[in-house]
């Protein structure tokens, strides 16, 4: 009996660990309690009921006084406890969060962000500084004014395993009321890091900031002096508090990464960061999990058979951004479209009931009138995407009901169609365009018939041409708007290279600031 009990415990804990239902400490405590009960039973002692209510990790067997452990085989409550144990195994484990896509912002991409942020930072600093009256240590009651602000340099650099370093150099023109104009140099050095907020959004946080001001003397061009009064009047601390907003990536823009994007009127996609980005010499690496919604409800996606991680770049890429989309991402996309009913097709066949009756005589007896034949197709199994080197294909498993009649459609044949369509992938703006190029393979077989047996060769003669021609047309109509890629609203993608590898698709692209956002930023 003890041997059987130990075998039960071993299988029990193996199942728990595989399902990741219990934390290790809970599992350890559970095992110790069960072993204690087992020893008590061996010694002839009765198990006592727990002093407190059942803990969250105990099954209904606690109510029998055996503290969640299988009671002796001869016990009358053994069937109840066994049922409780099995039910505890059926409780769904918390959905594991694993990435299915991601991206790397390269050093060249970071340099581009700094480049387009420079005029934006100049506009913001000009608004903040040019309205100030400055004493500049002058004994006169009159106060100097900042007459010009010019950002001469703005740089962003990677600090591996830490974050980003922001450097800004600003030339200030200072005009005293009764003296020659002066020049000052405002230097801002800040350390930034990207964190994940409790709401799941990315946020740019300033961990260190040091502004300094050097004022050029009016009498001696070569001499410079630091002005604490100028620092104070310019409210340098306020500049540091909002230094991240001098970039063209404020937190409001980072939040747009997790926005929902439409695929079809009923289906939306959303990309969720799983953790804060990893900063390395290669760039800023972000892992994302894709979520799909149909009619406002989240779609439970199939579990990926293998975890996905960003592929290592063979060499430093001149592109600003590298995106990687796993095979599981594409399979999940078509799974969500299936749930949205996007592949429920109605196809008008070139056949009529009279022409079909020439091949299948019983059709004529069902339809004395000559009616157009309709094909109504729906997926009988979830679609599957296969990625190989240089090739992408979609496998569709359809049930096609062949019939006639309008508005009351009546089918007389059910045909199983396994279709493999080659996929063409490209990028327009921030959208992945997916189109079916050609049907690479199609197999038809009879599933059910009201008109007697129909050989597969006749099915192919009657319907294969229509399937090959119309299924890609339907797919392309469904995906004509494309699928939004992970992006923030300020930028679009250009110069995109699409490379299909085994199990994933790699996109090398440059960033381009959208003009309308740039104009809005300049007026902010």
Coordinates of N, CA and C in Angstrom, one line a residue, residues 52-166:
X52 N -7.8 24.8 11.1 CA -8.3 26.0 10.4 C -9.0 25.5 9.1
X53 N -9.6 26.4 8.4 CA -10.3 26.0 7.1 C -9.3 25.6 6.1
X54 N -9.7 25.0 5.0 CA -8.8 24.5 3.9 C -8.0 25.7 3.3
X55 N -6.7 25.4 3.1 CA -5.9 26.5 2.5 C -6.1 26.4 1.0
X56 N -5.7 27.5 0.3 CA -6.0 27.5 -1.1 C -5.5 26.4 -1.9
X57 N -4.4 25.7 -1.4 CA -3.8 24.7 -2.2 C -4.3 23.3 -1.8
X58 N -5.3 23.2 -0.9 CA -5.8 21.9 -0.5 C -7.0 21.6 -1.3
X59 N -7.2 20.3 -1.6 CA -8.4 19.9 -2.4 C -9.5 19.5 -1.4
X60 N -10.6 19.1 -1.9 CA -11.8 18.8 -1.0 C -11.5 17.7 0.0
X61 N -10.3 17.0 -0.1 CA -10.1 15.9 0.8 C -9.8 16.4 2.2
X62 N -9.5 17.7 2.4 CA -9.3 18.3 3.7 C -10.6 18.1 4.6
X63 N -11.7 18.1 3.9 CA -12.9 18.0 4.7 C -13.1 16.6 5.3
X64 N -12.3 15.6 4.8 CA -12.4 14.3 5.3 C -11.5 14.1 6.5
X65 N -10.6 15.1 6.8 CA -9.7 14.9 7.9 C -8.3 14.4 7.4
X66 N -8.1 14.3 6.2 CA -6.8 13.8 5.7 C -5.9 14.9 5.1
X67 N -6.2 16.2 5.4 CA -5.4 17.3 5.0 C -5.0 17.3 3.6
X68 N -5.8 17.0 2.7 CA -5.6 17.1 1.3 C -4.8 16.0 0.7
X69 N -4.5 14.9 1.5 CA -3.7 13.8 1.0 C -4.6 12.6 0.7
X70 N -4.2 11.7 -0.2 CA -5.0 10.6 -0.5 C -5.2 9.7 0.8
X71 N -6.4 9.4 1.2 CA -6.6 8.5 2.4 C -6.2 7.1 2.1
X72 N -6.2 6.3 3.1 CA -5.9 4.9 2.8 C -6.8 4.2 1.8
X73 N -6.3 3.3 1.1 CA -7.1 2.6 0.1 C -8.4 2.0 0.6
X74 N -8.4 1.6 1.8 CA -9.6 0.9 2.4 C -10.5 1.9 3.0
X75 N -10.2 3.2 3.0 CA -11.1 4.2 3.6 C -12.3 4.4 2.8
X76 N -13.4 4.7 3.4 CA -14.7 4.9 2.7 C -14.7 6.2 1.9
X77 N -13.8 7.1 2.3 CA -13.7 8.4 1.6 C -12.7 8.4 0.5
X78 N -12.1 7.3 0.2 CA -11.0 7.3 -0.8 C -11.6 7.7 -2.1
X79 N -12.8 7.3 -2.6 CA -13.3 7.8 -3.9 C -13.4 9.3 -3.9
X80 N -14.0 9.9 -2.8 CA -14.2 11.3 -2.8 C -12.8 12.1 -2.9
X81 N -11.8 11.6 -2.1 CA -10.5 12.2 -2.1 C -9.9 12.1 -3.5
X82 N -10.0 10.9 -4.1 CA -9.4 10.8 -5.4 C -10.1 11.7 -6.4
X83 N -11.4 11.9 -6.3 CA -12.1 12.8 -7.2 C -11.6 14.2 -6.9
X84 N -11.4 14.6 -5.7 CA -11.0 15.9 -5.3 C -9.6 16.2 -5.9
X85 N -8.7 15.2 -5.8 CA -7.4 15.3 -6.4 C -7.4 15.6 -7.9
X86 N -8.3 14.7 -8.6 CA -8.4 14.9 -10.0 C -8.9 16.2 -10.4
X87 N -9.9 16.7 -9.6 CA -10.5 18.0 -9.9 C -9.5 19.1 -9.7
X88 N -8.6 19.0 -8.7 CA -7.6 20.0 -8.5 C -6.6 20.1 -9.7
X89 N -6.4 18.9 -10.4 CA -5.5 18.9 -11.6 C -6.2 19.5 -12.8
X90 N -7.5 19.6 -12.8 CA -8.3 20.1 -13.9 C -8.4 21.6 -13.8
X91 N -8.1 22.2 -12.6 CA -8.2 23.7 -12.5 C -7.1 24.3 -13.5
X92 N -7.6 25.2 -14.4 CA -6.6 25.7 -15.3 C -5.5 26.5 -14.7
X93 N -4.3 26.3 -15.1 CA -3.2 27.0 -14.6 C -3.2 28.5 -15.1
X94 N -2.6 29.4 -14.4 CA -2.6 30.8 -14.9 C -1.9 30.8 -16.2
X95 N -2.4 31.5 -17.2 CA -1.9 31.6 -18.5 C -0.4 32.1 -18.5
X96 N 0.5 31.4 -19.0 CA 1.9 31.8 -19.0 C 2.0 32.9 -20.0
X97 N 2.8 33.9 -19.7 CA 3.1 35.0 -20.6 C 4.4 34.7 -21.3
X98 N 4.4 34.5 -22.5 CA 5.6 34.3 -23.3 C 5.6 35.1 -24.5
X99 N 6.7 35.6 -25.0 CA 6.8 36.5 -26.1 C 6.6 35.7 -27.4
X100 N 6.0 36.3 -28.4 CA 5.9 35.7 -29.7 C 6.4 36.7 -30.8
X101 N 6.9 37.9 -30.4 CA 7.5 38.8 -31.3 C 8.4 39.8 -30.5
X102 N 9.1 40.6 -31.1 CA 9.9 41.6 -30.4 C 10.7 42.5 -31.4
X103 N 11.5 43.3 -30.8 CA 12.2 44.3 -31.7 C 13.5 44.7 -31.0
X104 N 14.4 45.2 -31.8 CA 15.7 45.8 -31.3 C 15.9 47.2 -32.0
X105 N 15.9 48.2 -31.2 CA 16.2 49.5 -31.6 C 17.8 49.6 -31.6
X106 N 18.4 49.8 -32.8 CA 19.8 49.7 -32.9 C 20.4 51.1 -32.5
X107 N 21.8 51.1 -32.3 CA 22.4 52.4 -32.1 C 22.2 53.4 -33.2
X108 N 22.1 53.0 -34.4 CA 21.8 54.0 -35.5 C 20.3 54.5 -35.4
X109 N 19.4 53.6 -34.9 CA 18.1 54.1 -34.7 C 18.0 55.1 -33.5
X110 N 18.8 54.9 -32.5 CA 18.9 55.8 -31.4 C 19.5 57.1 -31.8
X111 N 20.4 57.1 -32.7 CA 21.0 58.3 -33.2 C 19.9 59.1 -34.0
X112 N 19.1 58.4 -34.8 CA 18.0 59.0 -35.5 C 17.0 59.7 -34.6
X113 N 16.7 59.0 -33.5 CA 15.8 59.6 -32.5 C 16.4 60.9 -32.0
X114 N 17.7 60.9 -31.7 CA 18.3 62.1 -31.2 C 18.3 63.2 -32.2
X115 N 18.5 62.8 -33.5 CA 18.5 63.8 -34.5 C 17.2 64.5 -34.7
X116 N 16.1 63.8 -34.7 CA 14.8 64.4 -34.9 C 14.3 65.0 -33.6
X117 N 14.8 64.7 -32.5 CA 14.4 65.3 -31.2 C 15.0 66.7 -31.0
X118 N 16.2 67.0 -31.7 CA 16.9 68.2 -31.5 C 16.0 69.5 -31.8
X119 N 15.4 69.6 -33.0 CA 14.5 70.8 -33.2 C 13.3 70.8 -32.2
X120 N 12.8 69.7 -31.8 CA 11.7 69.6 -30.9 C 12.1 70.1 -29.5
X121 N 13.3 69.7 -29.1 CA 13.8 70.2 -27.8 C 14.1 71.7 -27.8
X122 N 14.5 72.2 -29.0 CA 14.8 73.6 -29.1 C 13.5 74.4 -28.9
X123 N 12.4 73.9 -29.5 CA 11.1 74.6 -29.4 C 10.7 74.6 -27.9
X124 N 10.8 73.5 -27.2 CA 10.4 73.4 -25.8 C 11.2 74.3 -24.9
X125 N 12.5 74.3 -25.1 CA 13.4 75.1 -24.3 C 13.2 76.6 -24.6
X126 N 12.9 76.9 -25.8 CA 12.7 78.3 -26.2 C 11.4 78.8 -25.4
X127 N 10.4 78.0 -25.4 CA 9.2 78.4 -24.7 C 9.4 78.6 -23.2
X128 N 10.3 77.7 -22.6 CA 10.5 77.7 -21.2 C 11.5 78.8 -20.8
X129 N 12.4 79.2 -21.6 CA 13.5 80.1 -21.2 C 13.4 81.5 -21.7
X130 N 12.8 81.8 -22.8 CA 12.8 83.1 -23.4 C 11.9 84.1 -22.7
X131 N 11.0 83.7 -21.8 CA 10.2 84.6 -21.1 C 10.8 85.0 -19.7
X132 N 12.0 84.4 -19.4 CA 12.5 84.7 -18.1 C 13.3 86.0 -18.1
X133 N 13.3 86.7 -16.9 CA 14.1 87.8 -16.7 C 15.2 87.3 -15.8
X134 N 16.5 87.6 -16.1 CA 17.6 87.0 -15.4 C 18.5 88.1 -14.8
X135 N 18.9 88.0 -13.5 CA 19.8 89.0 -12.9 C 21.2 88.9 -13.4
X136 N 21.7 87.7 -13.6 CA 23.1 87.5 -14.0 C 24.1 88.2 -13.1
X137 N 23.7 88.3 -11.8 CA 24.6 88.9 -10.8 C 24.8 90.4 -11.0
X138 N 24.0 91.1 -11.8 CA 24.2 92.5 -12.1 C 23.7 93.3 -10.9
X139 N 24.4 94.3 -10.5 CA 24.0 95.2 -9.3 C 22.8 96.1 -9.7
X140 N 22.6 96.2 -11.0 CA 21.5 97.1 -11.4 C 20.1 96.5 -11.2
X141 N 19.1 97.3 -11.0 CA 17.8 96.8 -10.8 C 17.2 96.2 -12.1
X142 N 17.8 96.6 -13.2 CA 17.3 96.0 -14.5 C 17.7 94.6 -14.6
X143 N 17.0 93.8 -15.4 CA 17.2 92.4 -15.5 C 17.5 92.1 -16.9
X144 N 18.4 91.1 -17.1 CA 18.7 90.6 -18.5 C 17.6 89.6 -19.0
X145 N 17.6 89.5 -20.3 CA 16.6 88.5 -20.9 C 17.4 87.6 -21.8
X146 N 16.8 86.4 -21.9 CA 17.3 85.4 -22.9 C 16.6 85.7 -24.2
X147 N 17.5 86.1 -25.2 CA 16.9 86.5 -26.5 C 17.0 85.4 -27.6
X148 N 17.7 84.4 -27.3 CA 17.8 83.3 -28.3 C 18.2 82.0 -27.6
X149 N 17.6 80.9 -28.2 CA 17.9 79.6 -27.7 C 18.2 78.7 -28.9
X150 N 19.4 78.1 -28.9 CA 19.7 77.2 -30.0 C 20.3 75.9 -29.4
X151 N 19.7 74.8 -29.7 CA 20.2 73.5 -29.3 C 21.3 73.1 -30.4
X152 N 22.5 73.1 -30.0 CA 23.6 72.8 -30.9 C 23.9 71.4 -31.0
X153 N 23.6 70.6 -30.0 CA 23.8 69.2 -30.0 C 22.9 68.4 -29.1
X154 N 22.4 67.3 -29.5 CA 21.6 66.4 -28.7 C 22.0 65.0 -29.0
X155 N 22.4 64.3 -28.0 CA 22.9 62.9 -28.3 C 22.3 61.9 -27.3
X156 N 22.1 60.7 -27.8 CA 21.6 59.6 -27.0 C 22.6 58.4 -27.2
X157 N 23.0 57.9 -26.1 CA 24.0 56.7 -26.2 C 23.5 55.6 -25.2
X158 N 23.9 54.4 -25.5 CA 23.5 53.3 -24.7 C 24.5 53.1 -23.6
X159 N 23.9 52.8 -22.4 CA 24.7 52.4 -21.3 C 24.2 50.9 -21.0
X160 N 25.0 49.9 -21.4 CA 24.6 48.5 -21.3 C 24.2 48.2 -19.9
X161 N 23.1 47.4 -19.8 CA 22.5 46.9 -18.5 C 22.1 48.0 -17.6
X162 N 22.0 49.3 -18.1 CA 21.6 50.4 -17.2 C 20.5 51.2 -17.9
X163 N 20.8 51.8 -19.0 CA 19.8 52.6 -19.7 C 20.4 53.5 -20.8
X164 N 20.0 54.7 -20.8 CA 20.4 55.6 -21.9 C 21.0 56.9 -21.2
X165 N 22.0 57.5 -22.0 CA 22.6 58.7 -21.5 C 22.2 59.8 -22.5
X166 N 21.6 60.9 -22.0 CA 21.2 62.0 -22.8 C 22.1 63.2 -22.6

